């Protein structure tokens, strides 16, 4: 009788082992930036204002302190990898351009 109580649960779990019921964790890295945050950027904003709005950049160019790079990488448990980048250029401490995977807002050139 004891052998049956040990074998029966094993027989029921073996078919489930190959079903793909393993949970895989999403792995986000970097700066998650929403389009509504980018929409608030304006030409002429100070570095402090941009940092308040978007947080610290993921990467600062060691040779060009006027370029900030925001990177986002998401490896979902299932599905395609998502990568986005936002590159901001400053001149004299003021924001002058936006490039990368985000569109500059229509009001960007109107300034502050």
JSON list of C-alpha atoms in Angstrom, two decimals:
[
{"chain": "A", "resi": 1, "resn": "UNK", "atom": "CA", "xyz": [0.00, 0.00, 0.00]},
{"chain": "A", "resi": 2, "resn": "UNK", "atom": "CA", "xyz": [2.80, 2.41, 0.77]},
{"chain": "A", "resi": 3, "resn": "UNK", "atom": "CA", "xyz": [4.40, 1.91, -2.62]},
{"chain": "A", "resi": 4, "resn": "UNK", "atom": "CA", "xyz": [1.14, 2.97, -4.30]},
{"chain": "A", "resi": 5, "resn": "UNK", "atom": "CA", "xyz": [0.97, 6.19, -2.30]},
{"chain": "A", "resi": 6, "resn": "UNK", "atom": "CA", "xyz": [4.48, 7.08, -3.44]},
{"chain": "A", "resi": 7, "resn": "UNK", "atom": "CA", "xyz": [4.04, 6.15, -7.10]},
{"chain": "A", "resi": 8, "resn": "UNK", "atom": "CA", "xyz": [0.57, 7.62, -7.76]},
{"chain": "A", "resi": 9, "resn": "UNK", "atom": "CA", "xyz": [1.54, 11.30, -7.27]},
{"chain": "A", "resi": 10, "resn": "UNK", "atom": "CA", "xyz": [4.61, 10.73, -9.43]},
{"chain": "A", "resi": 11, "resn": "UNK", "atom": "CA", "xyz": [2.50, 9.32, -12.26]},
{"chain": "A", "resi": 12, "resn": "UNK", "atom": "CA", "xyz": [0.25, 12.37, -12.25]},
{"chain": "A", "resi": 13, "resn": "UNK", "atom": "CA", "xyz": [3.09, 14.91, -12.30]},
{"chain": "A", "resi": 14, "resn": "UNK", "atom": "CA", "xyz": [5.19, 13.33, -15.06]},
{"chain": "A", "resi": 15, "resn": "UNK", "atom": "CA", "xyz": [2.81, 14.28, -17.91]},
{"chain": "A", "resi": 16, "resn": "UNK", "atom": "CA", "xyz": [2.83, 17.91, -16.74]},
{"chain": "A", "resi": 17, "resn": "UNK", "atom": "CA", "xyz": [6.63, 18.17, -16.82]},
{"chain": "A", "resi": 18, "resn": "UNK", "atom": "CA", "xyz": [6.75, 18.64, -20.59]},
{"chain": "A", "resi": 19, "resn": "UNK", "atom": "CA", "xyz": [3.76, 20.97, -20.92]},
{"chain": "A", "resi": 20, "resn": "UNK", "atom": "CA", "xyz": [5.71, 24.21, -20.68]},
{"chain": "A", "resi": 21, "resn": "UNK", "atom": "CA", "xyz": [4.08, 25.28, -17.44]},
{"chain": "A", "resi": 22, "resn": "UNK", "atom": "CA", "xyz": [7.32, 26.77, -16.23]},
{"chain": "A", "resi": 23, "resn": "UNK", "atom": "CA", "xyz": [6.95, 30.45, -15.32]},
{"chain": "A", "resi": 24, "resn": "UNK", "atom": "CA", "xyz": [9.63, 32.69, -16.78]},
{"chain": "A", "resi": 25, "resn": "UNK", "atom": "CA", "xyz": [10.29, 36.06, -15.20]},
{"chain": "A", "resi": 26, "resn": "UNK", "atom": "CA", "xyz": [10.36, 39.33, -17.18]},
{"chain": "A", "resi": 27, "resn": "UNK", "atom": "CA", "xyz": [13.75, 41.03, -16.86]},
{"chain": "A", "resi": 28, "resn": "UNK", "atom": "CA", "xyz": [13.58, 44.84, -17.27]},
{"chain": "A", "resi": 29, "resn": "UNK", "atom": "CA", "xyz": [16.77, 46.90, -17.20]},
{"chain": "A", "resi": 30, "resn": "UNK", "atom": "CA", "xyz": [17.48, 50.59, -17.59]},
{"chain": "A", "resi": 31, "resn": "UNK", "atom": "CA", "xyz": [15.20, 53.60, -17.74]},
{"chain": "A", "resi": 32, "resn": "UNK", "atom": "CA", "xyz": [11.55, 52.92, -18.53]},
{"chain": "A", "resi": 33, "resn": "UNK", "atom": "CA", "xyz": [10.31, 56.11, -20.17]},
{"chain": "A", "resi": 34, "resn": "UNK", "atom": "CA", "xyz": [6.72, 56.69, -21.23]},
{"chain": "A", "resi": 35, "resn": "UNK", "atom": "CA", "xyz": [5.72, 58.75, -24.26]},
{"chain": "A", "resi": 36, "resn": "UNK", "atom": "CA", "xyz": [3.86, 61.17, -21.97]},
{"chain": "A", "resi": 37, "resn": "UNK", "atom": "CA", "xyz": [7.16, 62.00, -20.23]},
{"chain": "A", "resi": 38, "resn": "UNK", "atom": "CA", "xyz": [8.89, 62.68, -23.56]},
{"chain": "A", "resi": 39, "resn": "UNK", "atom": "CA", "xyz": [5.92, 64.85, -24.58]},
{"chain": "A", "resi": 40, "resn": "UNK", "atom": "CA", "xyz": [6.79, 67.21, -21.70]},
{"chain": "A", "resi": 41, "resn": "UNK", "atom": "CA", "xyz": [10.34, 67.88, -22.94]},
{"chain": "A", "resi": 42, "resn": "UNK", "atom": "CA", "xyz": [10.97, 71.35, -24.32]},
{"chain": "A", "resi": 43, "resn": "UNK", "atom": "CA", "xyz": [13.94, 72.90, -26.03]},
{"chain": "A", "resi": 44, "resn": "UNK", "atom": "CA", "xyz": [15.86, 75.01, -23.53]},
{"chain": "A", "resi": 45, "resn": "UNK", "atom": "CA", "xyz": [15.06, 72.90, -20.45]},
{"chain": "A", "resi": 46, "resn": "UNK", "atom": "CA", "xyz": [17.93, 72.73, -17.99]},
{"chain": "A", "resi": 47, "resn": "UNK", "atom": "CA", "xyz": [19.66, 69.46, -17.16]},
{"chain": "A", "resi": 48, "resn": "UNK", "atom": "CA", "xyz": [18.10, 69.60, -13.69]},
{"chain": "A", "resi": 49, "resn": "UNK", "atom": "CA", "xyz": [14.59, 69.91, -15.17]},
{"chain": "A", "resi": 50, "resn": "UNK", "atom": "CA", "xyz": [15.20, 66.96, -17.49]},
{"chain": "A", "resi": 51, "resn": "UNK", "atom": "CA", "xyz": [16.62, 64.88, -14.63]},
{"chain": "A", "resi": 52, "resn": "UNK", "atom": "CA", "xyz": [13.52, 65.69, -12.54]},
{"chain": "A", "resi": 53, "resn": "UNK", "atom": "CA", "xyz": [11.24, 64.61, -15.39]},
{"chain": "A", "resi": 54, "resn": "UNK", "atom": "CA", "xyz": [13.06, 61.48, -16.62]},
{"chain": "A", "resi": 55, "resn": "UNK", "atom": "CA", "xyz": [15.44, 60.51, -13.84]},
{"chain": "A", "resi": 56, "resn": "UNK", "atom": "CA", "xyz": [19.16, 59.94, -14.18]},
{"chain": "A", "resi": 57, "resn": "UNK", "atom": "CA", "xyz": [20.35, 58.80, -17.59]},
{"chain": "A", "resi": 58, "resn": "UNK", "atom": "CA", "xyz": [21.57, 55.24, -17.98]},
{"chain": "A", "resi": 59, "resn": "UNK", "atom": "CA", "xyz": [24.71, 56.32, -19.72]},
{"chain": "A", "resi": 60, "resn": "UNK", "atom": "CA", "xyz": [26.76, 59.50, -19.79]},
{"chain": "A", "resi": 61, "resn": "UNK", "atom": "CA", "xyz": [29.30, 59.89, -22.55]},
{"chain": "A", "resi": 62, "resn": "UNK", "atom": "CA", "xyz": [32.71, 60.20, -20.89]},
{"chain": "A", "resi": 63, "resn": "UNK", "atom": "CA", "xyz": [33.96, 62.45, -23.66]},
{"chain": "A", "resi": 64, "resn": "UNK", "atom": "CA", "xyz": [30.78, 64.45, -24.25]},
{"chain": "A", "resi": 65, "resn": "UNK", "atom": "CA", "xyz": [29.07, 65.54, -21.02]},
{"chain": "A", "resi": 66, "resn": "UNK", "atom": "CA", "xyz": [26.36, 67.26, -23.07]},
{"chain": "A", "resi": 67, "resn": "UNK", "atom": "CA", "xyz": [24.90, 63.94, -24.34]},
{"chain": "A", "resi": 68, "resn": "UNK", "atom": "CA", "xyz": [22.62, 61.89, -22.14]},
{"chain": "A", "resi": 69, "resn": "UNK", "atom": "CA", "xyz": [21.50, 58.41, -23.16]},
{"chain": "A", "resi": 70, "resn": "UNK", "atom": "CA", "xyz": [18.46, 56.72, -21.64]},
{"chain": "A", "resi": 71, "resn": "UNK", "atom": "CA", "xyz": [18.33, 52.99, -22.40]},
{"chain": "A", "resi": 72, "resn": "UNK", "atom": "CA", "xyz": [15.58, 50.48, -21.73]},
{"chain": "A", "resi": 73, "resn": "UNK", "atom": "CA", "xyz": [15.81, 46.73, -22.27]},
{"chain": "A", "resi": 74, "resn": "UNK", "atom": "CA", "xyz": [13.07, 44.21, -21.50]},
{"chain": "A", "resi": 75, "resn": "UNK", "atom": "CA", "xyz": [13.53, 40.48, -21.89]},
{"chain": "A", "resi": 76, "resn": "UNK", "atom": "CA", "xyz": [10.10, 39.01, -21.29]},
{"chain": "A", "resi": 77, "resn": "UNK", "atom": "CA", "xyz": [9.70, 35.46, -20.06]},
{"chain": "A", "resi": 78, "resn": "UNK", "atom": "CA", "xyz": [7.98, 34.75, -23.36]},
{"chain": "A", "resi": 79, "resn": "UNK", "atom": "CA", "xyz": [8.01, 36.86, -26.49]},
{"chain": "A", "resi": 80, "resn": "UNK", "atom": "CA", "xyz": [10.30, 39.32, -28.19]},
{"chain": "A", "resi": 81, "resn": "UNK", "atom": "CA", "xyz": [12.98, 41.43, -26.54]},
{"chain": "A", "resi": 82, "resn": "UNK", "atom": "CA", "xyz": [12.12, 45.14, -26.39]},
{"chain": "A", "resi": 83, "resn": "UNK", "atom": "CA", "xyz": [14.84, 47.80, -26.58]},
{"chain": "A", "resi": 84, "resn": "UNK", "atom": "CA", "xyz": [14.39, 51.56, -26.63]},
{"chain": "A", "resi": 85, "resn": "UNK", "atom": "CA", "xyz": [16.75, 54.48, -26.40]},
{"chain": "A", "resi": 86, "resn": "UNK", "atom": "CA", "xyz": [16.36, 58.20, -25.95]},
{"chain": "A", "resi": 87, "resn": "UNK", "atom": "CA", "xyz": [19.32, 60.45, -26.66]},
{"chain": "A", "resi": 88, "resn": "UNK", "atom": "CA", "xyz": [19.29, 64.04, -25.41]},
{"chain": "A", "resi": 89, "resn": "UNK", "atom": "CA", "xyz": [21.84, 66.64, -26.43]},
{"chain": "A", "resi": 90, "resn": "UNK", "atom": "CA", "xyz": [22.52, 69.76, -24.39]},
{"chain": "A", "resi": 91, "resn": "UNK", "atom": "CA", "xyz": [24.39, 72.97, -25.19]},
{"chain": "A", "resi": 92, "resn": "UNK", "atom": "CA", "xyz": [25.42, 75.28, -22.34]},
{"chain": "A", "resi": 93, "resn": "UNK", "atom": "CA", "xyz": [23.28, 73.23, -19.95]},
{"chain": "A", "resi": 94, "resn": "UNK", "atom": "CA", "xyz": [20.10, 73.59, -22.05]},
{"chain": "A", "resi": 95, "resn": "UNK", "atom": "CA", "xyz": [18.32, 70.83, -24.00]},
{"chain": "A", "resi": 96, "resn": "UNK", "atom": "CA", "xyz": [18.72, 71.26, -27.76]},
{"chain": "A", "resi": 97, "resn": "UNK", "atom": "CA", "xyz": [17.73, 67.97, -29.42]},
{"chain": "A", "resi": 98, "resn": "UNK", "atom": "CA", "xyz": [16.01, 64.61, -29.00]},
{"chain": "A", "resi": 99, "resn": "UNK", "atom": "CA", "xyz": [16.88, 61.51, -31.02]},
{"chain": "A", "resi": 100, "resn": "UNK", "atom": "CA", "xyz": [16.40, 57.78, -30.67]},
{"chain": "A", "resi": 101, "resn": "UNK", "atom": "CA", "xyz": [13.25, 55.68, -30.58]},
{"chain": "A", "resi": 102, "resn": "UNK", "atom": "CA", "xyz": [11.03, 58.50, -29.34]},
{"chain": "A", "resi": 103, "resn": "UNK", "atom": "CA", "xyz": [9.66, 61.33, -31.47]},
{"chain": "A", "resi": 104, "resn": "UNK", "atom": "CA", "xyz": [10.30, 64.88, -30.35]},
{"chain": "A", "resi": 105, "resn": "UNK", "atom": "CA", "xyz": [6.98, 66.40, -29.26]},
{"chain": "A", "resi": 106, "resn": "UNK", "atom": "CA", "xyz": [5.33, 68.90, -31.61]},
{"chain": "A", "resi": 107, "resn": "UNK", "atom": "CA", "xyz": [5.75, 71.65, -28.99]},
{"chain": "A", "resi": 108, "resn": "UNK", "atom": "CA", "xyz": [9.45, 70.85, -28.42]},
{"chain": "A", "resi": 109, "resn": "UNK", "atom": "CA", "xyz": [10.75, 73.78, -30.48]},
{"chain": "A", "resi": 110, "resn": "UNK", "atom": "CA", "xyz": [8.44, 76.28, -28.80]},
{"chain": "A", "resi": 111, "resn": "UNK", "atom": "CA", "xyz": [10.73, 76.14, -25.79]},
{"chain": "A", "resi": 112, "resn": "UNK", "atom": "CA", "xyz": [9.79, 76.95, -22.24]}
]
